[in-house]
mmCIF file of C-alpha atoms and ligand atoms in Angstrom:
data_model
loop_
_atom_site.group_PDB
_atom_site.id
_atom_site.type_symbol
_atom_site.label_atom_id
_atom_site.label_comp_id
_atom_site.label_asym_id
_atom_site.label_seq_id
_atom_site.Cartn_x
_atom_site.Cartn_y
_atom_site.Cartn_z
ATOM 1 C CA UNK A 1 110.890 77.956 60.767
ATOM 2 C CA UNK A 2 107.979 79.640 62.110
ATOM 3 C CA UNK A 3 105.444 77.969 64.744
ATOM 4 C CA UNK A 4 102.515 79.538 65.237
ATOM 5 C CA UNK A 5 101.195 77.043 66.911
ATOM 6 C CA UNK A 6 103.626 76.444 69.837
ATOM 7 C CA UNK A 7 102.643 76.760 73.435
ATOM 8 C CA UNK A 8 103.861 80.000 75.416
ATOM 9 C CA UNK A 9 104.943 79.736 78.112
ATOM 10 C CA UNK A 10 104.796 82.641 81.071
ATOM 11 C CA UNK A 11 106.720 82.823 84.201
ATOM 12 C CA UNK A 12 105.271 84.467 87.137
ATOM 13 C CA UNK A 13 106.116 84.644 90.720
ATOM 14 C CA UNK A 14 102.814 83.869 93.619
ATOM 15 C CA UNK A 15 101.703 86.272 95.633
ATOM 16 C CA UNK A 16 101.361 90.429 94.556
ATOM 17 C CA UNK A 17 102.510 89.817 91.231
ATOM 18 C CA UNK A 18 100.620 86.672 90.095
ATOM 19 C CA UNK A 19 97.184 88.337 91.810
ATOM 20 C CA UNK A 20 98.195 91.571 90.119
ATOM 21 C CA UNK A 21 98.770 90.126 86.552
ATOM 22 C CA UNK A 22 95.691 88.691 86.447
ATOM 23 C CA UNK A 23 93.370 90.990 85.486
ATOM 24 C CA UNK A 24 95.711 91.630 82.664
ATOM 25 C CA UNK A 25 95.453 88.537 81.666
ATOM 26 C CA UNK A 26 91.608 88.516 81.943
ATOM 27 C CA UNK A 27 91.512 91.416 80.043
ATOM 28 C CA UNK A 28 93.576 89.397 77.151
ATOM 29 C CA UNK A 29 91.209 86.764 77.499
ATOM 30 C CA UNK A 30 92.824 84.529 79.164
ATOM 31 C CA UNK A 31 92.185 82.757 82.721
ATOM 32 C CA UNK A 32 93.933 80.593 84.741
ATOM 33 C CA UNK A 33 92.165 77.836 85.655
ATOM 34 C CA UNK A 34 93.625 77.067 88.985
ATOM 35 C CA UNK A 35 94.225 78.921 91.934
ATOM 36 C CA UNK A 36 97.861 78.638 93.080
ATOM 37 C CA UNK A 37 97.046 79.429 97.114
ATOM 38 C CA UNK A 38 95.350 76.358 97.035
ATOM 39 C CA UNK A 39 96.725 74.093 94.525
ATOM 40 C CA UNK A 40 100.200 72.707 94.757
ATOM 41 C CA UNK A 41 100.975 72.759 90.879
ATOM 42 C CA UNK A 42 103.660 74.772 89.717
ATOM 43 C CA UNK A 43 102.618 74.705 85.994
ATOM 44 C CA UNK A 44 98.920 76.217 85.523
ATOM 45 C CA UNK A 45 96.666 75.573 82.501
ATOM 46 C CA UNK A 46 94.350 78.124 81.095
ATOM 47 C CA UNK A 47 91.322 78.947 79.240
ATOM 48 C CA UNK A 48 93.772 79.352 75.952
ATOM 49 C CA UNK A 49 95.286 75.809 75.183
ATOM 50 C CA UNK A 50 98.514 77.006 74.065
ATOM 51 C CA UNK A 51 99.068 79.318 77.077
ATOM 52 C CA UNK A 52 100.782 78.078 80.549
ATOM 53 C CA UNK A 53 101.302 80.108 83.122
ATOM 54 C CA UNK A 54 104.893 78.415 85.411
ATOM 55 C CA UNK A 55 105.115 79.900 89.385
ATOM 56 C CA UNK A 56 108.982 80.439 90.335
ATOM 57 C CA UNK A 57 110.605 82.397 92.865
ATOM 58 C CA UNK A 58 110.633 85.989 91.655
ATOM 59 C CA UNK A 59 113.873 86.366 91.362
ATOM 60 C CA UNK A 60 114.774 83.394 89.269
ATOM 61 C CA UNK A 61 112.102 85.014 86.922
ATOM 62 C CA UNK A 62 114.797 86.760 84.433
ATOM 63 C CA UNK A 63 116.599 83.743 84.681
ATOM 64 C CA UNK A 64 113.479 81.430 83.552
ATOM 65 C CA UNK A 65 112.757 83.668 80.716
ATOM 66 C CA UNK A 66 116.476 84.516 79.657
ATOM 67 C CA UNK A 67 117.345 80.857 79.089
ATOM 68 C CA UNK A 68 114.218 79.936 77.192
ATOM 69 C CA UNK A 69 112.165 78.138 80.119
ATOM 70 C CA UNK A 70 109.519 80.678 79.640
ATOM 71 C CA UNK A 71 108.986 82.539 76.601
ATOM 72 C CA UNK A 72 107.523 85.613 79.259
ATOM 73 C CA UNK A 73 107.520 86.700 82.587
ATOM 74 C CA UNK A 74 106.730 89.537 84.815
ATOM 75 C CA UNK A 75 109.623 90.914 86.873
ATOM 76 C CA UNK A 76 109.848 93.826 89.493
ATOM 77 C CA UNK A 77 112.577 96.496 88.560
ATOM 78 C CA UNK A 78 113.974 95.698 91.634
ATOM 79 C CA UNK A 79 114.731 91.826 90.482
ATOM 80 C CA UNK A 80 115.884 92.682 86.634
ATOM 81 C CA UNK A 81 118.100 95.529 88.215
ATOM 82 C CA UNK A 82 119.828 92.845 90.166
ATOM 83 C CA UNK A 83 119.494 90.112 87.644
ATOM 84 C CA UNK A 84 121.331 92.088 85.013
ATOM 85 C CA UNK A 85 123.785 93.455 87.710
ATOM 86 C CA UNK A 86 124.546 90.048 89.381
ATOM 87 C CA UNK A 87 125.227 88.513 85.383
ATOM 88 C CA UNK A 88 127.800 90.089 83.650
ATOM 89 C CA UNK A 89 125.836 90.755 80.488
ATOM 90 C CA UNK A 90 122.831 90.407 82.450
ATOM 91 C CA UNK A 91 119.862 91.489 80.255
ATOM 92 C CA UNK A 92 121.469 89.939 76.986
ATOM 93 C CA UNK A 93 118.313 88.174 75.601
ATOM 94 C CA UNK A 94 116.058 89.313 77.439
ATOM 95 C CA UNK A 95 114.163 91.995 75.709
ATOM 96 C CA UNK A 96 111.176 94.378 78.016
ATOM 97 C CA UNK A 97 108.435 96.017 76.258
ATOM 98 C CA UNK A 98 106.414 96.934 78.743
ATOM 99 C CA UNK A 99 105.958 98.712 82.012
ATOM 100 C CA UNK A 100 102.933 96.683 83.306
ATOM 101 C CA UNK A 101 102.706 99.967 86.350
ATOM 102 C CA UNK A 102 101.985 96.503 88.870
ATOM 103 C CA UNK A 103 103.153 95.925 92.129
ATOM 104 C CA UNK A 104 104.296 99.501 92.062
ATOM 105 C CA UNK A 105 106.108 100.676 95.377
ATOM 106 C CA UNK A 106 109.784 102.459 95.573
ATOM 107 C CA UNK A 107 113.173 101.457 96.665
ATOM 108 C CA UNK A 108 114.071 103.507 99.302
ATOM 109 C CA UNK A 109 116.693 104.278 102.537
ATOM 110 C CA UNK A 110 115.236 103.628 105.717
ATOM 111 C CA UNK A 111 116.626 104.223 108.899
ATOM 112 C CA UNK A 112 116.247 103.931 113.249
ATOM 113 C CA UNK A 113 114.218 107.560 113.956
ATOM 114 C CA UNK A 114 117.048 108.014 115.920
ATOM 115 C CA UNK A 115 120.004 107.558 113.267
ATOM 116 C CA UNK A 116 120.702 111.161 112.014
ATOM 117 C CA UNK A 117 120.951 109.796 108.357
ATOM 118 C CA UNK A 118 121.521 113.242 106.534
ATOM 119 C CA UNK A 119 124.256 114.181 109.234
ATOM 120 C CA UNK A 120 126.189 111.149 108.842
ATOM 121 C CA UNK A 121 126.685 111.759 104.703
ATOM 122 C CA UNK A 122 126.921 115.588 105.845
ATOM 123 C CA UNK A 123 130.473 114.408 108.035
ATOM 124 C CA UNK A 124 131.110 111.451 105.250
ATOM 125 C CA UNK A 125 130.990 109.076 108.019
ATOM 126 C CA UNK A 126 131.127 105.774 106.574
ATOM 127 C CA UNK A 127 127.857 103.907 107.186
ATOM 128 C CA UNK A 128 126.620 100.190 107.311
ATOM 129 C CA UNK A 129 123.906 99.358 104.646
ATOM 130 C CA UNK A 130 121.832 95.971 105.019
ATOM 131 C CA UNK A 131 120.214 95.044 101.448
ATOM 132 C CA UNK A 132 118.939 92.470 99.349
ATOM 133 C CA UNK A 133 119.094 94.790 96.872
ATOM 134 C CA UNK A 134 123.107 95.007 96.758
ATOM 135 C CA UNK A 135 123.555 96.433 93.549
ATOM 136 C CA UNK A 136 120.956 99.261 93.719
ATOM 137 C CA UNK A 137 121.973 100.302 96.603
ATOM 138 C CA UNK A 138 126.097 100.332 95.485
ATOM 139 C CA UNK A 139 125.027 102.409 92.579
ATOM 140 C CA UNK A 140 122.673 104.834 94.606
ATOM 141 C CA UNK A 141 125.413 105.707 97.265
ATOM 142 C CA UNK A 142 128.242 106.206 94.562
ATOM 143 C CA UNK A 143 126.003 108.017 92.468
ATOM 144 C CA UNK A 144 125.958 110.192 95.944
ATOM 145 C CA UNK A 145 129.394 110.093 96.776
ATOM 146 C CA UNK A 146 127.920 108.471 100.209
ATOM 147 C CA UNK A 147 130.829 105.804 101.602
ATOM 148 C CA UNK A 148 128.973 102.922 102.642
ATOM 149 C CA UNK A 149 129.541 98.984 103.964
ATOM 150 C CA UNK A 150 126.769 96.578 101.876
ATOM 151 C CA UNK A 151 126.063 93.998 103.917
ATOM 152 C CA UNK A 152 123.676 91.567 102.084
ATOM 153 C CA UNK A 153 120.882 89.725 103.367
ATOM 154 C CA UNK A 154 118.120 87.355 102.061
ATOM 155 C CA UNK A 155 115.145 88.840 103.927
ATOM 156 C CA UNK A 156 113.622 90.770 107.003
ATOM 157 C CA UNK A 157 115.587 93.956 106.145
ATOM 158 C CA UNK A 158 113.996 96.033 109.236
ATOM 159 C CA UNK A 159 115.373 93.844 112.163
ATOM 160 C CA UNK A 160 119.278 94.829 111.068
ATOM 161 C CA UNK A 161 119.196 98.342 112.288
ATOM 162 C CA UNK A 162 117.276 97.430 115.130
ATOM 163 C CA UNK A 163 120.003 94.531 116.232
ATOM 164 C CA UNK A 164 122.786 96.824 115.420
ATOM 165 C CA UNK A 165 123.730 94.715 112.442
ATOM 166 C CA UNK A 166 123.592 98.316 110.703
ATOM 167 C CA UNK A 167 122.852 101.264 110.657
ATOM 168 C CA UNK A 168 120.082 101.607 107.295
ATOM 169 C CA UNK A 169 118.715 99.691 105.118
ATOM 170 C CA UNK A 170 117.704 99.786 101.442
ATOM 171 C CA UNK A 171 114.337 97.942 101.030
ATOM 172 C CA UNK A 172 110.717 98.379 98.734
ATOM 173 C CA UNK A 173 108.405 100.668 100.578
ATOM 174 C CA UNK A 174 105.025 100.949 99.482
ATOM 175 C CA UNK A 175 102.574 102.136 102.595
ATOM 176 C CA UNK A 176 105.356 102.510 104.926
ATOM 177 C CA UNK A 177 103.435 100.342 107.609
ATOM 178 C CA UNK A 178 106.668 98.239 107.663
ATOM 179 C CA UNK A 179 109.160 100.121 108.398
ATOM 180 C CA UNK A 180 106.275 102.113 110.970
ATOM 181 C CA UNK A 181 105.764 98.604 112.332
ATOM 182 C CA UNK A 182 109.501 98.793 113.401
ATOM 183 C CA UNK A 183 110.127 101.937 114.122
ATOM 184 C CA UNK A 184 112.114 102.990 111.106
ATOM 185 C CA UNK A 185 111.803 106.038 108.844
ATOM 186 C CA UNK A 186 112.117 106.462 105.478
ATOM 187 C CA UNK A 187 115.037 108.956 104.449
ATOM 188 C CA UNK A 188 115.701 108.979 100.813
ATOM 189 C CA UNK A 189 113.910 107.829 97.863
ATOM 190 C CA UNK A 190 115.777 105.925 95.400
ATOM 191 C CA UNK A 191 114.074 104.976 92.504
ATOM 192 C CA UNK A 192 110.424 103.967 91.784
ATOM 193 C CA UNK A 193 109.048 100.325 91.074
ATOM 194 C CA UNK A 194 106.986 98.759 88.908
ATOM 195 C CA UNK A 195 106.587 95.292 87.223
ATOM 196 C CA UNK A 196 107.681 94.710 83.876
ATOM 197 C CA UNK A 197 106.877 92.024 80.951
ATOM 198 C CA UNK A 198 110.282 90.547 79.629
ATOM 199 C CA UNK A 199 110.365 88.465 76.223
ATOM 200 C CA UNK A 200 113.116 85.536 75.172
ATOM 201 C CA UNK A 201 114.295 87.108 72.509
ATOM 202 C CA UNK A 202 114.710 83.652 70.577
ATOM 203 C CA UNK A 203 111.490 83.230 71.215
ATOM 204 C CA UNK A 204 109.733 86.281 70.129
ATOM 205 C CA UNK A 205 111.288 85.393 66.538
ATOM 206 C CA UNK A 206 110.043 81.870 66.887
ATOM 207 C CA UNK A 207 106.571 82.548 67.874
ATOM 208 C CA UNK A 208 106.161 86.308 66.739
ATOM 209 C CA UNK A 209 102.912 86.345 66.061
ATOM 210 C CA UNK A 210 101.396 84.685 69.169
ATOM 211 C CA UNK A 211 104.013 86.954 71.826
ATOM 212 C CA UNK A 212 103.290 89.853 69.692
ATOM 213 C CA UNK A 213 99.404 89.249 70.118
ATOM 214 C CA UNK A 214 99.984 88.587 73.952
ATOM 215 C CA UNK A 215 102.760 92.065 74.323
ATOM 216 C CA UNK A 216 99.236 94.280 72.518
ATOM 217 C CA UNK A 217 96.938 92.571 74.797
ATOM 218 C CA UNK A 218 98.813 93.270 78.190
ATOM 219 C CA UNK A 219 100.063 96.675 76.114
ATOM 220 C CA UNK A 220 96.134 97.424 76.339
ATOM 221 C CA UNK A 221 95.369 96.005 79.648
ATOM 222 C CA UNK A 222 98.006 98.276 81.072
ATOM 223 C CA UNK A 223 96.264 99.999 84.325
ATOM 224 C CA UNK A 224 96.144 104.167 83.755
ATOM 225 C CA UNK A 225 97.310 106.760 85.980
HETATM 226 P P1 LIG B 301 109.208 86.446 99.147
HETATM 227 O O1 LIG B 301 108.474 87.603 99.783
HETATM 228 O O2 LIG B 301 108.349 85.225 98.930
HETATM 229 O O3 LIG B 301 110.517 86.158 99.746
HETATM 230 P P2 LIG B 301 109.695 88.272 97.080
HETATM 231 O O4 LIG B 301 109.891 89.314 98.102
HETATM 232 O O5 LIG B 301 110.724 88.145 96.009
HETATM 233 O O6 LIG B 301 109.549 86.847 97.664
HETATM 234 P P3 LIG B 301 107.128 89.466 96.647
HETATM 235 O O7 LIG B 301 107.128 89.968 98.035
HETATM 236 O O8 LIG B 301 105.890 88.845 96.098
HETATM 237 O O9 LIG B 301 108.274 88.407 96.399
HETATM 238 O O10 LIG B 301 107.561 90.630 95.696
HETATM 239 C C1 LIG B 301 107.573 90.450 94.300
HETATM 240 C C2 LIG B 301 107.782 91.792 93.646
HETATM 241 O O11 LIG B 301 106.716 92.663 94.006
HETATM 242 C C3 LIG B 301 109.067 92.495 94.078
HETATM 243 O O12 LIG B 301 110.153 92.086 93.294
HETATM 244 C C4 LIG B 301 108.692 93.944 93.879
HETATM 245 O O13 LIG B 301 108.896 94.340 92.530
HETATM 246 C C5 LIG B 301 107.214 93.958 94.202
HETATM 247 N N1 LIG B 301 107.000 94.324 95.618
HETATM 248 C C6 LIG B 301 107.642 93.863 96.686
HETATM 249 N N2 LIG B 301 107.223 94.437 97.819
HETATM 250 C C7 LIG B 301 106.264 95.298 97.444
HETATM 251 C C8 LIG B 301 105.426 96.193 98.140
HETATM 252 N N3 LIG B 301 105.503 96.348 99.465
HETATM 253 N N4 LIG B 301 104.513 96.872 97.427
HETATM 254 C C9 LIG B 301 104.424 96.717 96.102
HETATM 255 N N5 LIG B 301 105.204 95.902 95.379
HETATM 256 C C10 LIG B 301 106.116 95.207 96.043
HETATM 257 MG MG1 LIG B 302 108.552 89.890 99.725
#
């Protein structure tokens, strides 16, 4: 039951990673014909009839893609790592070929200059963490044997340790001007970033030849070092 014809269908969040993705698309020969800062559709046609381009939140990216609403997407690490955490089989369909190396920054600790982060895991004090990144953070301080309280928020990360609310946070860095902004410091690296491409698996059997053409093109777009 093959349809090589069938429209694909790619999920991709506005802002850094729809600018960032593209030129990858460009160099795949495709365009998008609108531009979603100043148009208020949410389903974008392009220069290849059979290939849409849908804008959701970034996080509901895995989702879109995992239940078949887009055949592809591009995800941050950050979002799949707490997609697949925050389902119990989490990446079950969803299959990721690529590192795209876009939108590249790290996941990081920051906290006040004045919080004496590597004393406080030196004495195993027990200290409070605000995230929206709750399970990257839970495994980082295990993995470190660092007792911790999560407490999870939905945005503006960098006010909680200024309010009190806690003492770090875990939060993307990428120039630091953020956290410099509000007086934080960045004291431990956790992991580093990128955005990937993820597939519906049901759908790369469906469509295989069309995905597969799209997975070389971005494969060969990828930016170098
Ligand atoms: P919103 O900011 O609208 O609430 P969001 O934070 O999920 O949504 P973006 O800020 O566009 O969306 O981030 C999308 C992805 O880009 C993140 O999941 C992450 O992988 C990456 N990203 C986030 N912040 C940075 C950054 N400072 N530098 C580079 N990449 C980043
Ligand atoms: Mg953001």
């Amino acid at each position: 039951m093959s349809a090589p014809n069938a429209a694909i269908t790619l999920a991709l969040s506005k802002g850094r990673i729809f600018d960032e993705t593209l030129p990858l698309l460009k160099a795949a020969g495709i365009e998008v014909t609108e531009d979603p800062s100043t148009s208020r559709k949410l389903i974008l046609p392009t220069t290849r009839p059979d290939v849409r381009v849908v804008l959701v939140r970034a996080t509901d990216v895995p989702t879109y893609v995992q239940q078949g609403g887009a055949d592809l997407g591009v995800a941050g690490l950050d979002v799949l790592l707490e997609h697949g955490a925050e389902w119990g089989n989490g990446s079950a369909g969803l299959y990721q070929p690529l590192d795209l190396r876009i939108a590249r920054c790290r996941m990081s600790v920051a906290a006040r200059a004045d919080f004496d982060y590597a004393s406080a895991v030196r004495q195993g004090s027990r200290i409070r963490v605000a995230t929206k990144y709750v399970s990257i953070a839970r495994d980082h301080f295990a993995d470190k044997g660092v007792h911790v309280d999560l407490i999870k928020l939905y945005g503006s990360m960098e006010l909680a340790p200024l309010t009190g609310l806690a003492d770090a946070i875990v939060d993307l860095v990428s120039t630091g001007s953020t956290l410099k902004a509000n007086k934080l410091v960045e004291v431990e690296p956790i992991m580093p970033i990128s955005s990937r491409l993820i597939v519906n698996q049901a759908a790369l059997k469906l469509k295989r030849e069309p995905i597969r053409g799209l997975i070389q093109a971005f494969e060969s777009a990828i930016p170098q070092e």
